[in-house]
Coordinates of N, CA, C and O in Angstrom, one line a residue:
X207 N 26.0 10.5 -10.0 CA 25.3 9.5 -10.7 C 25.0 8.3 -9.9 O 24.0 7.7 -10.0
X208 N 26.0 7.9 -9.2 CA 25.9 6.7 -8.3 C 24.8 6.9 -7.3 O 24.0 6.0 -7.0
X209 N 24.8 8.1 -6.7 CA 23.7 8.4 -5.7 C 22.3 8.3 -6.3 O 21.4 7.8 -5.7
X210 N 22.2 8.8 -7.5 CA 20.9 8.8 -8.2 C 20.5 7.3 -8.4 O 19.3 7.0 -8.2
X211 N 21.4 6.5 -8.9 CA 21.1 5.1 -9.2 C 20.7 4.4 -7.9 O 19.8 3.6 -7.9
X212 N 21.4 4.7 -6.8 CA 21.0 4.1 -5.5 C 19.7 4.5 -5.1 O 18.9 3.7 -4.6
X213 N 19.3 5.8 -5.2 CA 18.0 6.3 -4.9 C 16.9 5.6 -5.7 O 15.9 5.1 -5.1
X214 N 17.1 5.5 -7.0 CA 16.1 4.8 -7.8 C 16.0 3.4 -7.4 O 14.9 2.8 -7.3
X215 N 17.1 2.7 -7.2 CA 17.1 1.3 -6.8 C 16.4 1.1 -5.4 O 15.6 0.1 -5.3
X216 N 16.7 1.9 -4.5 CA 16.1 1.8 -3.1 C 14.6 2.0 -3.2 O 13.8 1.3 -2.6
X217 N 14.2 3.1 -3.9 CA 12.8 3.4 -4.0 C 12.1 2.2 -4.8 O 11.0 1.8 -4.4
X218 N 12.7 1.7 -5.8 CA 12.1 0.6 -6.6 C 11.9 -0.6 -5.7 O 10.9 -1.3 -5.7
X219 N 13.0 -1.0 -4.9 CA 12.9 -2.1 -4.0 C 11.8 -1.9 -3.0 O 11.0 -2.8 -2.6
X220 N 11.6 -0.7 -2.5 CA 10.6 -0.4 -1.5 C 9.2 -0.6 -2.1 O 8.3 -1.1 -1.5
X221 N 9.0 -0.1 -3.3 CA 7.7 -0.2 -4.0 C 7.4 -1.7 -4.3 O 6.3 -2.1 -4.1
X222 N 8.4 -2.4 -4.8 CA 8.2 -3.8 -5.1 C 7.8 -4.6 -3.8 O 6.9 -5.4 -3.8
X223 N 8.5 -4.3 -2.7 CA 8.2 -4.9 -1.4 C 6.8 -4.6 -1.0 O 6.0 -5.4 -0.6
X224 N 6.4 -3.3 -1.2 CA 5.0 -2.9 -0.8 C 4.0 -3.6 -1.7 O 3.0 -4.1 -1.1
X225 N 4.2 -3.7 -2.9 CA 3.3 -4.4 -3.9 C 3.2 -5.9 -3.5 O 2.1 -6.4 -3.5
X226 N 4.3 -6.5 -3.2 CA 4.2 -7.9 -2.8 C 3.4 -8.1 -1.5 O 2.6 -9.0 -1.4
X227 N 3.6 -7.2 -0.5 CA 2.9 -7.3 0.7 C 1.4 -7.1 0.5 O 0.5 -7.9 1.0
X228 N 1.0 -6.1 -0.3 CA -0.4 -5.9 -0.7 C -1.0 -7.1 -1.4 O -2.1 -7.5 -1.1
X229 N -0.2 -7.7 -2.3 CA -0.7 -8.8 -3.1 C -0.9 -10.0 -2.1 O -1.9 -10.7 -2.3
X230 N 0.0 -10.2 -1.2 CA -0.2 -11.4 -0.3 C -1.4 -11.2 0.6 O -2.2 -12.1 0.8
X231 N -1.6 -10.0 1.2 CA -2.8 -9.7 2.0 C -4.0 -9.8 1.2 O -5.0 -10.4 1.6
X232 N -4.0 -9.3 0.0 CA -5.2 -9.4 -0.9 C -5.5 -10.9 -1.3 O -6.7 -11.3 -1.4
X233 N -4.5 -11.7 -1.5 CA -4.7 -13.1 -1.8 C -5.3 -13.8 -0.6 O -6.2 -14.6 -0.7
X234 N -4.9 -13.5 0.6 CA -5.5 -14.1 1.8 C -6.9 -13.6 1.9 O -7.8 -14.4 2.2
X235 N -7.1 -12.3 1.6 CA -8.5 -11.7 1.7 C -9.4 -12.4 0.7 O -10.6 -12.7 1.0
X236 N -8.9 -12.8 -0.5 CA -9.8 -13.4 -1.5 C -10.1 -14.8 -1.1 O -11.1 -15.4 -1.5
X237 N -9.3 -15.4 -0.2 CA -9.6 -16.8 0.3 C -10.6 -16.7 1.4 O -11.5 -17.6 1.4
X238 N -10.6 -15.7 2.2 CA -11.5 -15.5 3.3 C -12.9 -15.0 2.7 O -13.9 -15.5 3.1
X239 N -12.8 -14.1 1.8 CA -14.0 -13.4 1.2 C -13.9 -13.6 -0.3 O -13.6 -12.6 -1.0
X240 N -14.2 -14.8 -0.9 CA -14.1 -15.0 -2.3 C -15.2 -14.2 -3.1 O -16.2 -13.9 -2.5
X241 N -14.9 -13.9 -4.3 CA -15.9 -13.3 -5.2 C -17.0 -14.3 -5.4 O -16.8 -15.5 -5.4
X242 N -18.2 -13.8 -5.5 CA -19.3 -14.7 -5.8 C -19.1 -15.4 -7.1 O -18.4 -14.9 -8.0
X243 N -19.6 -16.6 -7.2 CA -19.5 -17.5 -8.4 C -20.0 -16.7 -9.6 O -21.0 -16.0 -9.6
X244 N -19.2 -16.8 -10.7 CA -19.6 -16.2 -11.9 C -19.2 -14.7 -12.1 O -19.4 -14.2 -13.2
X245 N -18.6 -14.1 -11.1 CA -18.2 -12.7 -11.2 C -16.8 -12.6 -11.9 O -15.9 -13.3 -11.5
X246 N -16.8 -11.9 -13.0 CA -15.5 -11.7 -13.7 C -14.7 -10.6 -13.1 O -15.2 -9.4 -13.1
X247 N -13.6 -10.8 -12.5 CA -12.8 -9.8 -11.9 C -12.3 -8.7 -12.9 O -11.9 -7.6 -12.5
X248 N -12.4 -9.0 -14.2 CA -12.0 -8.0 -15.2 C -13.1 -7.1 -15.6 O -12.9 -6.2 -16.5
X249 N -14.3 -7.3 -15.1 CA -15.5 -6.6 -15.5 C -15.7 -5.5 -14.4 O -16.2 -5.8 -13.3
X250 N -15.4 -4.3 -14.7 CA -15.5 -3.2 -13.8 C -17.0 -3.0 -13.2 O -17.1 -2.8 -12.0
X251 N -18.0 -3.2 -14.1 CA -19.3 -3.0 -13.6 C -19.7 -4.1 -12.6 O -20.3 -3.8 -11.5
X252 N -19.3 -5.3 -12.8 CA -19.5 -6.4 -11.9 C -18.8 -6.2 -10.6 O -19.3 -6.4 -9.5
X253 N -17.6 -5.7 -10.7 CA -16.8 -5.4 -9.4 C -17.4 -4.3 -8.6 O -17.4 -4.4 -7.4
X254 N -18.0 -3.3 -9.3 CA -18.6 -2.2 -8.6 C -19.8 -2.7 -7.8 O -20.0 -2.4 -6.6
X255 N -20.5 -3.7 -8.4 CA -21.7 -4.3 -7.7 C -21.2 -5.1 -6.5 O -21.8 -5.1 -5.4
X256 N -20.1 -5.8 -6.6 CA -19.6 -6.7 -5.6 C -19.1 -5.8 -4.4 O -19.4 -6.1 -3.3
X257 N -18.4 -4.8 -4.7 CA -17.8 -3.9 -3.7 C -18.9 -3.3 -2.8 O -18.7 -3.2 -1.6
X258 N -20.0 -3.0 -3.4 CA -21.1 -2.4 -2.7 C -21.7 -3.4 -1.6 O -22.3 -3.0 -0.7
X259 N -21.4 -4.7 -1.8 CA -22.0 -5.7 -0.9 C -20.9 -6.4 0.0 O -21.2 -7.3 0.7
X260 N -19.7 -6.0 -0.2 CA -18.6 -6.6 0.6 C -18.8 -6.4 2.1 O -19.2 -5.4 2.6
X261 N -18.5 -7.5 2.9 CA -18.6 -7.3 4.3 C -17.4 -6.4 4.8 O -16.4 -6.2 4.2
X262 N -17.7 -5.9 6.0 CA -16.7 -5.0 6.6 C -15.3 -5.6 6.7 O -14.3 -4.9 6.4
X263 N -15.2 -6.9 7.1 CA -13.9 -7.5 7.2 C -13.1 -7.5 5.9 O -11.9 -7.4 5.9
X264 N -13.8 -7.7 4.8 CA -13.1 -7.7 3.5 C -12.5 -6.3 3.2 O -11.4 -6.2 2.7
X265 N -13.3 -5.3 3.5 CA -12.7 -3.9 3.3 C -11.6 -3.6 4.2 O -10.6 -3.0 3.8
X266 N -11.7 -4.0 5.5 CA -10.6 -3.8 6.4 C -9.4 -4.5 6.0 O -8.3 -4.0 6.3
X267 N -9.5 -5.7 5.5 CA -8.3 -6.5 5.0 C -7.6 -5.7 3.9 O -6.4 -5.7 3.8
X268 N -8.4 -5.1 3.0 CA -7.8 -4.3 1.9 C -7.0 -3.1 2.5 O -5.8 -2.9 2.1
X269 N -7.6 -2.5 3.5 CA -6.9 -1.4 4.1 C -5.6 -1.8 4.8 O -4.6 -1.2 4.8
X270 N -5.7 -3.0 5.5 CA -4.6 -3.6 6.2 C -3.5 -3.8 5.2 O -2.3 -3.5 5.5
X271 N -3.8 -4.4 4.0 CA -2.8 -4.7 3.0 C -2.1 -3.4 2.6 O -0.8 -3.3 2.5
X272 N -2.9 -2.4 2.3 CA -2.3 -1.1 1.8 C -1.4 -0.5 2.9 O -0.3 0.0 2.7
X273 N -1.9 -0.6 4.2 CA -1.2 0.0 5.3 C 0.2 -0.8 5.5 O 1.2 -0.2 5.6
X274 N 0.1 -2.1 5.5 CA 1.3 -2.9 5.7 C 2.2 -2.7 4.5 O 3.5 -2.8 4.7
X275 N 1.7 -2.6 3.3 CA 2.6 -2.4 2.2 C 3.4 -1.1 2.3 O 4.6 -1.1 2.1
X276 N 2.7 0.0 2.7 CA 3.4 1.3 2.9 C 4.4 1.2 4.0 O 5.5 1.7 3.9
X277 N 4.0 0.5 5.1 CA 4.9 0.4 6.2 C 6.1 -0.4 5.8 O 7.3 0.0 6.0
X278 N 5.9 -1.6 5.2 CA 7.1 -2.5 4.8 C 8.0 -1.9 3.8 O 9.2 -1.9 3.8
X279 N 7.3 -1.3 2.7 CA 8.1 -0.7 1.7 C 8.9 0.6 2.1 O 10.0 0.8 1.8
X280 N 8.2 1.4 3.0 CA 8.9 2.5 3.6 C 10.0 2.1 4.5 O 11.1 2.8 4.4
X281 N 9.8 1.1 5.2 CA 10.9 0.6 6.1 C 12.1 0.2 5.3 O 13.2 0.6 5.6
X282 N 11.9 -0.6 4.3 CA 13.0 -1.1 3.5 C 13.7 0.0 2.8 O 15.0 0.0 2.8
X283 N 13.0 0.9 2.2 CA 13.6 2.0 1.5 C 14.5 2.9 2.5 O 15.6 3.2 2.2
X284 N 13.9 3.1 3.7 CA 14.7 3.9 4.6 C 15.9 3.2 5.1 O 17.0 3.7 5.3
X285 N 15.7 1.9 5.3 CA 16.8 1.1 5.8 C 18.0 1.0 4.9 O 19.1 1.0 5.3
X286 N 17.7 0.9 3.6 CA 18.7 0.8 2.6 C 19.3 2.1 2.0 O 20.3 2.1 1.4
X287 N 18.6 3.2 2.3 CA 18.9 4.5 1.7 C 20.3 5.0 2.0 O 21.0 5.6 1.2
X288 N 20.7 4.8 3.2 CA 22.0 5.4 3.6 C 21.9 6.8 4.1 O 22.1 7.1 5.2
X289 N 21.6 7.7 3.2 CA 21.3 9.1 3.5 C 20.0 9.5 3.0 O 19.4 8.9 2.1
X290 N 19.4 10.5 3.6 CA 18.1 11.0 3.2 C 17.1 9.8 3.4 O 16.2 9.6 2.6
X291 N 17.3 9.0 4.4 CA 16.5 7.8 4.6 C 15.0 8.1 4.7 O 14.2 7.4 4.2
X292 N 14.6 9.2 5.4 CA 13.2 9.5 5.6 C 12.6 9.8 4.2 O 11.5 9.4 3.9
X293 N 13.3 10.6 3.4 CA 12.8 10.9 2.1 C 12.5 9.7 1.2 O 11.5 9.6 0.6
X294 N 13.5 8.8 1.2 CA 13.3 7.5 0.4 C 12.1 6.8 0.9 O 11.3 6.3 0.0
X295 N 11.9 6.6 2.1 CA 10.8 5.8 2.6 C 9.5 6.5 2.4 O 8.5 5.9 2.0
X296 N 9.4 7.8 2.5 CA 8.2 8.6 2.3 C 7.8 8.6 0.8 O 6.6 8.7 0.5
X297 N 8.8 8.6 -0.1 CA 8.5 8.5 -1.5 C 7.8 7.2 -1.8 O 6.8 7.2 -2.6
X298 N 8.2 6.1 -1.2 CA 7.5 4.9 -1.4 C 6.1 5.0 -0.9 O 5.2 4.5 -1.6
X299 N 5.9 5.6 0.2 CA 4.5 5.7 0.8 C 3.7 6.6 -0.1 O 2.5 6.2 -0.4
X300 N 4.2 7.6 -0.7 CA 3.5 8.4 -1.7 C 3.1 7.7 -2.9 O 2.0 7.8 -3.4
X301 N 4.0 6.8 -3.4 CA 3.7 6.0 -4.6 C 2.5 5.0 -4.3 O 1.6 4.9 -5.0
X302 N 2.6 4.4 -3.1 CA 1.5 3.5 -2.7 C 0.2 4.2 -2.5 O -0.9 3.8 -2.9
X303 N 0.3 5.4 -1.9 CA -0.9 6.2 -1.7 C -1.5 6.6 -3.1 O -2.7 6.5 -3.3
X304 N -0.7 6.9 -4.0 CA -1.1 7.3 -5.4 C -1.8 6.1 -6.1 O -2.9 6.3 -6.7
X305 N -1.3 4.9 -5.9 CA -1.9 3.7 -6.5 C -3.2 3.4 -5.8 O -4.2 3.1 -6.5
X306 N -3.3 3.6 -4.5 CA -4.5 3.4 -3.8 C -5.6 4.4 -4.2 O -6.8 4.0 -4.5
X307 N -5.2 5.6 -4.4 CA -6.2 6.7 -4.8 C -6.7 6.3 -6.3 O -7.9 6.5 -6.6
X308 N -5.8 5.9 -7.1 CA -6.2 5.5 -8.5 C -7.3 4.4 -8.4 O -8.3 4.4 -9.0
X309 N -7.0 3.4 -7.5 CA -7.9 2.3 -7.3 C -9.3 2.8 -6.8 O -10.3 2.4 -7.2
X310 N -9.2 3.7 -5.8 CA -10.4 4.3 -5.2 C -11.2 5.1 -6.3 O -12.5 5.1 -6.2
X311 N -10.6 5.7 -7.2 CA -11.3 6.5 -8.3 C -11.9 5.5 -9.3 O -12.9 5.9 -9.9
X312 N -11.3 4.4 -9.5 CA -11.8 3.4 -10.5 C -13.0 2.6 -10.0 O -13.9 2.3 -10.8
X313 N -13.0 2.3 -8.7 CA -14.1 1.5 -8.2 C -14.7 2.2 -7.0 O -13.9 2.8 -6.1
X314 N -16.0 2.2 -6.8 CA -16.6 3.0 -5.7 C -16.3 2.3 -4.4 O -16.4 1.1 -4.2
X315 N -16.0 3.1 -3.4 CA -15.8 2.7 -2.0 C -16.5 3.6 -1.1 O -16.7 4.8 -1.4
X316 N -16.9 3.2 0.1 CA -17.6 4.1 1.0 C -16.6 5.2 1.4 O -15.4 5.1 1.4
X317 N -17.2 6.3 1.9 CA -16.5 7.5 2.3 C -15.5 7.1 3.4 O -14.3 7.6 3.4
X318 N -15.9 6.4 4.4 CA -15.1 6.0 5.5 C -13.8 5.3 5.0 O -12.7 5.5 5.6
X319 N -14.0 4.5 4.0 CA -12.8 3.8 3.4 C -11.8 4.7 2.8 O -10.6 4.6 2.9
X320 N -12.3 5.7 2.1 CA -11.5 6.8 1.5 C -10.7 7.5 2.6 O -9.4 7.6 2.5
X321 N -11.4 7.9 3.6 CA -10.7 8.6 4.7 C -9.6 7.7 5.4 O -8.5 8.1 5.6
X322 N -10.0 6.4 5.7 CA -9.0 5.5 6.3 C -7.8 5.3 5.4 O -6.7 5.2 5.9
X323 N -8.1 5.2 4.1 CA -6.9 4.9 3.2 C -6.0 6.2 3.1 O -4.8 6.1 3.2
X324 N -6.6 7.3 2.9 CA -5.9 8.5 2.7 C -5.1 9.0 4.0 O -4.0 9.5 3.9
X325 N -5.6 8.6 5.1 CA -4.9 8.9 6.4 C -4.0 7.7 6.8 O -2.9 7.9 7.3
X326 N -4.4 6.5 6.6 CA -3.7 5.3 7.0 C -2.5 5.0 6.3 O -1.5 4.6 6.8
X327 N -2.5 5.1 5.0 CA -1.4 4.8 4.1 C -0.2 5.7 4.5 O 0.9 5.2 4.7
X328 N -0.3 7.0 4.5 CA 0.8 7.8 4.9 C 1.3 7.5 6.3 O 2.5 7.6 6.5
X329 N 0.3 7.2 7.2 CA 0.7 6.9 8.6 C 1.6 5.6 8.6 O 2.6 5.6 9.2
X330 N 1.1 4.6 7.9 CA 1.9 3.4 7.8 C 3.3 3.6 7.2 O 4.3 3.1 7.7
X331 N 3.3 4.4 6.1 CA 4.6 4.7 5.5 C 5.5 5.5 6.4 O 6.7 5.2 6.5
X332 N 4.9 6.4 7.2 CA 5.7 7.2 8.1 C 6.3 6.3 9.2 O 7.5 6.4 9.6
X333 N 5.4 5.4 9.8 CA 5.9 4.6 10.9 C 7.0 3.6 10.4 O 8.0 3.4 11.0
X334 N 6.8 3.0 9.2 CA 7.8 2.1 8.6 C 9.1 2.9 8.3 O 10.2 2.4 8.6
X335 N 9.0 4.0 7.7 CA 10.1 4.8 7.4 C 10.9 5.2 8.6 O 12.1 5.1 8.7
X336 N 10.2 5.7 9.6 CA 10.8 6.1 10.8 C 11.5 5.0 11.5 O 12.7 5.1 12.0
X337 N 10.9 3.8 11.5 CA 11.5 2.6 12.1 C 12.7 2.2 11.3 O 13.7 1.9 11.9
X338 N 12.7 2.2 10.0 CA 13.8 1.8 9.2 C 15.0 2.8 9.4 O 16.1 2.4 9.4
X339 N 14.6 4.0 9.4 CA 15.7 5.1 9.6 C 16.3 5.0 10.9 O 17.6 5.1 11.0
X340 N 15.6 4.7 12.0 CA 16.1 4.6 13.3 C 17.0 3.3 13.4 O 18.1 3.4 14.0
X341 N 16.6 2.3 12.8 CA 17.5 1.0 12.8 C 18.8 1.3 12.1 O 19.8 0.8 12.6
X342 N 18.8 2.0 11.0 CA 20.0 2.3 10.3 C 21.0 3.1 11.2 O 22.2 2.8 11.3
X343 N 20.5 4.1 11.8 CA 21.3 5.0 12.7 C 21.8 4.3 13.9 O 22.9 4.6 14.4
X344 N 21.1 3.3 14.4 CA 21.5 2.5 15.5 C 22.6 1.5 15.2 O 23.3 1.0 16.1
X345 N 22.6 1.1 13.9 CA 23.5 0.0 13.5 C 25.0 0.4 13.5 O 25.4 1.5 13.5

């Protein structure tokens, strides 16, 4: 039972870390590329129209946030896991990928963005997980 609780806690901490990282990057992104005046962020139709006109840099920042979130969350989960460190980190990456795919299904994005997200998030998660796992074994 203790191992299960540790697993849940470690994965939860990894996901929270990833979400915080994504939120910080997206907050920076919204400062650099603010929504046009009068656009309601709760209006899906209005957001769809804005996404179609976003500059490349804004889209790349979103991808960077997702990638860094998977990397950081995966790293922390692997670092804290103790055993099965790779599994813990990769579970975090899968959760972040699932959230990103949900977002991609809700709002239209270019095909290249889909490909970059679906390939980049697991890669970021793997790199972070591998790095966190290696640090633990070296300590």
